[in-house]
């Protein structure tokens, strides 16, 4: 089966953007990624539902269901549920959420328990993929070792995992052998965010770059693509022409497999 490779696109006309890129999958925001406001109903909901293009929804960056502060944790759960409902309305395939972090004085285990509670309160069958993050000393989704501990608590909820190459690199996780280490931690990789990094290894900075630029050796990105079977989303800078070239590049890594 052809592997789905696509890109994160502007939400103004996502199907047009996917068509321009020849992509069978796209990722988009349904609301302001920096805001708490619930997604608005979309005029193109029926088109998105009926389209053969697979749609992944990226939830707002502000979501932190692990927060000790309930003025962050409670709205985080709410907008997660709002986003899941809005994703259902367009028949999306899944919603991606960043792992989040606890406060400086807290044990990360508190965050695992809060993730479990958030997942238990979800009123939707929409799949949720927890994504690894680039930074945060108290992050629950940065180091693979921490993700393994998180999965001991949330793994039986059926939650999925999204692996981001830029975030792993920035987090100080060697990319060599990364897929095996993640699989040992979670038993699954549901989506690959295939990104270069504008910063050196272990920078803790979340700045994506194009695959052939930036600091990550492209053969290490190729190895990760080859060792996974899930759909691939590029979250790289540039427009359609940049993405077309990168989608071709990613597809070339799996030719003959
Ligand atoms: Zn990502």
Short mmCIF file of C-alpha atoms and ligand atoms in Angstrom, two decimals:
data_model
loop_
_atom_site.label_atom_id
_atom_site.label_comp_id
_atom_site.label_asym_id
_atom_site.label_seq_id
_atom_site.Cartn_x
_atom_site.Cartn_y
_atom_site.Cartn_z
CA UNK A 1 0.00 0.00 0.00
CA UNK A 2 1.19 3.49 -0.81
CA UNK A 3 2.34 5.27 2.26
CA UNK A 4 0.55 8.53 3.04
CA UNK A 5 2.93 11.50 3.02
CA UNK A 6 1.61 15.05 3.39
CA UNK A 7 2.08 18.34 5.17
CA UNK A 8 0.69 20.67 7.77
CA UNK A 9 -1.26 23.24 5.73
CA UNK A 10 -3.05 26.52 6.17
CA UNK A 11 -6.61 25.88 7.38
CA UNK A 12 -8.16 28.42 4.96
CA UNK A 13 -8.42 25.87 2.11
CA UNK A 14 -6.82 22.63 3.28
CA UNK A 15 -8.08 20.38 0.48
CA UNK A 16 -6.78 22.79 -2.16
CA UNK A 17 -3.43 22.84 -0.33
CA UNK A 18 -3.31 19.03 -0.20
CA UNK A 19 -4.19 18.86 -3.91
CA UNK A 20 -1.39 21.30 -4.82
CA UNK A 21 1.05 19.05 -2.96
CA UNK A 22 -0.29 15.78 -4.39
CA UNK A 23 -0.76 14.67 -0.77
CA UNK A 24 -3.15 11.98 0.43
CA UNK A 25 -2.95 13.31 3.97
CA UNK A 26 -2.91 16.78 5.53
CA UNK A 27 -2.65 18.23 9.00
CA UNK A 28 -4.31 21.45 10.14
CA UNK A 29 -5.36 23.52 13.14
CA UNK A 30 -9.09 23.98 13.75
CA UNK A 31 -8.63 27.03 16.00
CA UNK A 32 -5.94 29.53 16.94
CA UNK A 33 -2.99 27.35 18.03
CA UNK A 34 -2.06 29.94 20.67
CA UNK A 35 -5.61 30.44 21.98
CA UNK A 36 -8.19 28.83 24.23
CA UNK A 37 -11.16 29.54 22.01
CA UNK A 38 -13.13 26.51 20.80
CA UNK A 39 -13.00 25.74 17.06
CA UNK A 40 -15.75 27.32 14.95
CA UNK A 41 -17.86 25.11 12.66
CA UNK A 42 -16.28 24.96 9.20
CA UNK A 43 -18.04 25.82 5.95
CA UNK A 44 -16.12 23.03 4.21
CA UNK A 45 -17.01 20.36 6.81
CA UNK A 46 -19.00 18.26 4.32
CA UNK A 47 -16.22 18.45 1.71
CA UNK A 48 -13.65 17.39 4.30
CA UNK A 49 -15.87 14.53 5.47
CA UNK A 50 -16.37 13.25 1.95
CA UNK A 51 -12.84 13.78 0.71
CA UNK A 52 -10.53 10.77 0.35
CA UNK A 53 -7.76 12.91 1.83
CA UNK A 54 -6.90 11.81 5.35
CA UNK A 55 -7.06 14.69 7.86
CA UNK A 56 -5.04 14.99 11.06
CA UNK A 57 -5.95 17.80 13.48
CA UNK A 58 -3.22 19.44 15.55
CA UNK A 59 -4.62 20.76 18.84
CA UNK A 60 -3.55 24.17 20.24
CA UNK A 61 -0.05 24.41 21.75
CA UNK A 62 -1.43 25.83 25.00
CA UNK A 63 -2.96 22.53 26.01
CA UNK A 64 -1.26 21.12 29.10
CA UNK A 65 -3.43 18.45 30.66
CA UNK A 66 -0.52 17.72 33.07
CA UNK A 67 -0.52 21.18 34.67
CA UNK A 68 -0.72 21.32 38.47
CA UNK A 69 -2.47 24.68 38.13
CA UNK A 70 -6.13 23.88 37.54
CA UNK A 71 -6.62 27.20 35.74
CA UNK A 72 -4.52 25.63 32.99
CA UNK A 73 -5.42 21.95 33.42
CA UNK A 74 -9.22 22.39 33.34
CA UNK A 75 -9.32 24.65 30.23
CA UNK A 76 -6.81 22.26 28.63
CA UNK A 77 -9.20 19.35 29.07
CA UNK A 78 -12.05 21.49 27.78
CA UNK A 79 -10.33 22.62 24.60
CA UNK A 80 -9.06 19.08 24.03
CA UNK A 81 -12.68 17.90 24.11
CA UNK A 82 -13.80 20.85 21.95
CA UNK A 83 -11.09 19.99 19.44
CA UNK A 84 -12.06 16.30 19.43
CA UNK A 85 -15.68 17.22 18.68
CA UNK A 86 -14.65 19.61 15.91
CA UNK A 87 -12.39 16.86 14.49
CA UNK A 88 -15.39 14.50 14.51
CA UNK A 89 -17.44 17.07 12.57
CA UNK A 90 -14.95 16.86 9.67
CA UNK A 91 -14.34 13.08 10.05
CA UNK A 92 -10.68 13.61 10.86
CA UNK A 93 -8.51 10.56 11.51
CA UNK A 94 -6.91 11.75 14.75
CA UNK A 95 -6.01 14.69 16.99
CA UNK A 96 -2.38 15.35 17.95
CA UNK A 97 -1.64 16.79 21.42
CA UNK A 98 1.71 17.75 22.93
CA UNK A 99 2.78 15.79 26.02
CA UNK A 100 2.75 18.74 28.42
CA UNK A 101 4.67 19.26 31.65
CA UNK A 102 4.29 19.51 35.42
CA UNK A 103 5.45 22.44 37.61
CA UNK A 104 9.05 22.79 38.84
CA UNK A 105 8.24 21.44 42.29
CA UNK A 106 6.26 18.43 41.08
CA UNK A 107 7.16 14.83 40.28
CA UNK A 108 6.41 13.98 36.63
CA UNK A 109 4.39 11.00 37.90
CA UNK A 110 1.70 13.58 38.80
CA UNK A 111 1.57 14.43 35.11
CA UNK A 112 1.09 10.79 34.10
CA UNK A 113 -1.91 10.53 36.44
CA UNK A 114 -3.37 13.78 35.07
CA UNK A 115 -2.97 12.50 31.50
CA UNK A 116 -4.85 9.34 32.50
CA UNK A 117 -7.64 11.43 34.05
CA UNK A 118 -7.87 13.62 30.96
CA UNK A 119 -8.12 10.55 28.71
CA UNK A 120 -10.70 8.93 30.99
CA UNK A 121 -12.86 12.07 30.70
CA UNK A 122 -12.80 12.19 26.92
CA UNK A 123 -16.26 11.88 25.42
CA UNK A 124 -15.22 10.99 21.90
CA UNK A 125 -13.98 8.00 19.94
CA UNK A 126 -11.64 10.26 17.97
CA UNK A 127 -8.10 8.84 18.28
CA UNK A 128 -5.65 11.00 20.27
CA UNK A 129 -1.92 10.91 19.53
CA UNK A 130 0.44 12.24 22.22
CA UNK A 131 3.44 13.97 20.58
CA UNK A 132 6.98 14.12 21.98
CA UNK A 133 8.18 17.64 22.75
CA UNK A 134 11.47 19.51 22.37
CA UNK A 135 11.95 21.12 25.76
CA UNK A 136 10.95 21.42 29.39
CA UNK A 137 12.81 19.99 32.39
CA UNK A 138 9.51 18.73 33.78
CA UNK A 139 8.07 17.62 30.45
CA UNK A 140 6.35 14.24 30.41
CA UNK A 141 6.81 13.77 26.66
CA UNK A 142 10.40 14.88 25.98
CA UNK A 143 12.75 12.01 26.86
CA UNK A 144 11.87 8.55 25.58
CA UNK A 145 12.57 7.20 29.08
CA UNK A 146 9.85 9.51 30.45
CA UNK A 147 7.48 8.57 27.63
CA UNK A 148 7.98 4.91 28.61
CA UNK A 149 6.93 5.77 32.17
CA UNK A 150 3.94 7.78 30.88
CA UNK A 151 2.89 4.80 28.77
CA UNK A 152 2.90 2.52 31.80
CA UNK A 153 0.02 4.70 33.07
CA UNK A 154 -1.85 5.63 29.88
CA UNK A 155 -0.93 2.78 27.51
CA UNK A 156 -4.05 0.74 28.18
CA UNK A 157 -6.35 3.66 27.23
CA UNK A 158 -5.53 3.03 23.56
CA UNK A 159 -3.92 6.47 23.13
CA UNK A 160 -1.58 6.76 20.15
CA UNK A 161 1.88 8.26 19.73
CA UNK A 162 3.19 10.87 17.29
CA UNK A 163 6.99 10.99 16.86
CA UNK A 164 8.50 14.33 15.81
CA UNK A 165 12.08 14.13 14.49
CA UNK A 166 12.91 17.79 15.23
CA UNK A 167 11.59 17.52 18.79
CA UNK A 168 13.54 14.31 19.49
CA UNK A 169 16.75 15.90 18.12
CA UNK A 170 16.21 19.09 20.16
CA UNK A 171 15.39 17.01 23.23
CA UNK A 172 18.79 15.30 23.07
CA UNK A 173 17.50 11.90 21.93
CA UNK A 174 19.96 10.34 19.46
CA UNK A 175 18.06 9.64 16.23
CA UNK A 176 20.13 6.54 15.60
CA UNK A 177 18.02 3.65 16.90
CA UNK A 178 15.25 6.04 17.98
CA UNK A 179 12.39 4.08 16.41
CA UNK A 180 13.38 0.93 18.32
CA UNK A 181 13.57 2.87 21.59
CA UNK A 182 10.16 4.47 21.02
CA UNK A 183 8.61 1.14 20.10
CA UNK A 184 10.01 -0.35 23.31
CA UNK A 185 8.42 2.56 25.22
CA UNK A 186 4.99 2.78 23.59
CA UNK A 187 4.62 -0.27 21.36
CA UNK A 188 3.33 2.03 18.61
CA UNK A 189 4.06 5.00 16.38
CA UNK A 190 0.87 6.23 14.76
CA UNK A 191 2.18 9.32 12.99
CA UNK A 192 5.62 10.66 12.04
CA UNK A 193 6.24 14.42 12.05
CA UNK A 194 9.18 14.58 9.68
CA UNK A 195 11.06 17.84 10.27
CA UNK A 196 14.57 19.24 10.11
CA UNK A 197 15.89 21.39 12.95
CA UNK A 198 17.30 24.92 12.84
CA UNK A 199 19.31 24.21 16.00
CA UNK A 200 22.07 21.83 17.13
CA UNK A 201 21.45 18.51 18.88
CA UNK A 202 20.05 18.85 22.44
CA UNK A 203 19.27 22.57 21.93
CA UNK A 204 15.82 22.23 23.58
CA UNK A 205 14.58 24.63 20.88
CA UNK A 206 11.49 23.86 18.81
CA UNK A 207 12.39 25.47 15.47
CA UNK A 208 11.63 23.32 12.45
CA UNK A 209 13.69 23.46 9.26
CA UNK A 210 13.48 21.88 5.83
CA UNK A 211 14.78 18.31 5.56
CA UNK A 212 17.78 19.12 3.39
CA UNK A 213 18.76 22.10 5.53
CA UNK A 214 19.27 22.53 9.23
CA UNK A 215 21.29 20.45 11.63
CA UNK A 216 19.82 16.93 11.45
CA UNK A 217 21.82 14.71 9.05
CA UNK A 218 19.29 13.78 6.39
CA UNK A 219 20.38 10.12 6.44
CA UNK A 220 19.19 9.96 10.07
CA UNK A 221 15.77 11.27 9.03
CA UNK A 222 15.73 8.73 6.19
CA UNK A 223 16.48 5.93 8.66
CA UNK A 224 13.49 6.94 10.79
CA UNK A 225 11.19 7.04 7.77
CA UNK A 226 12.42 3.59 6.67
CA UNK A 227 11.98 2.09 10.12
CA UNK A 228 8.37 3.27 10.51
CA UNK A 229 5.25 2.36 8.57
CA UNK A 230 2.85 5.11 9.75
CA UNK A 231 1.72 8.16 7.74
CA UNK A 232 4.16 11.07 7.51
CA UNK A 233 3.42 14.77 7.98
CA UNK A 234 5.94 17.49 7.15
CA UNK A 235 5.80 20.54 9.42
CA UNK A 236 8.55 22.30 7.51
CA UNK A 237 8.77 25.94 6.35
CA UNK A 238 7.86 27.09 2.86
CA UNK A 239 5.00 26.71 0.44
CA UNK A 240 3.65 24.07 -1.91
CA UNK A 241 6.78 23.81 -4.09
CA UNK A 242 9.00 23.17 -1.05
CA UNK A 243 6.59 20.56 0.25
CA UNK A 244 6.27 18.82 -3.14
CA UNK A 245 10.05 18.35 -3.23
CA UNK A 246 10.15 17.12 0.37
CA UNK A 247 7.21 14.73 -0.10
CA UNK A 248 9.10 13.24 -3.08
CA UNK A 249 12.22 12.99 -0.95
CA UNK A 250 10.38 11.18 1.87
CA UNK A 251 8.74 8.82 -0.62
CA UNK A 252 12.17 8.06 -2.12
CA UNK A 253 13.32 6.76 1.27
CA UNK A 254 10.75 3.99 1.17
CA UNK A 255 11.06 3.10 -2.53
CA UNK A 256 11.67 -0.57 -2.91
CA UNK A 257 10.63 -1.43 0.64
ZN1 LIG B 1 5.28 18.07 15.40
#
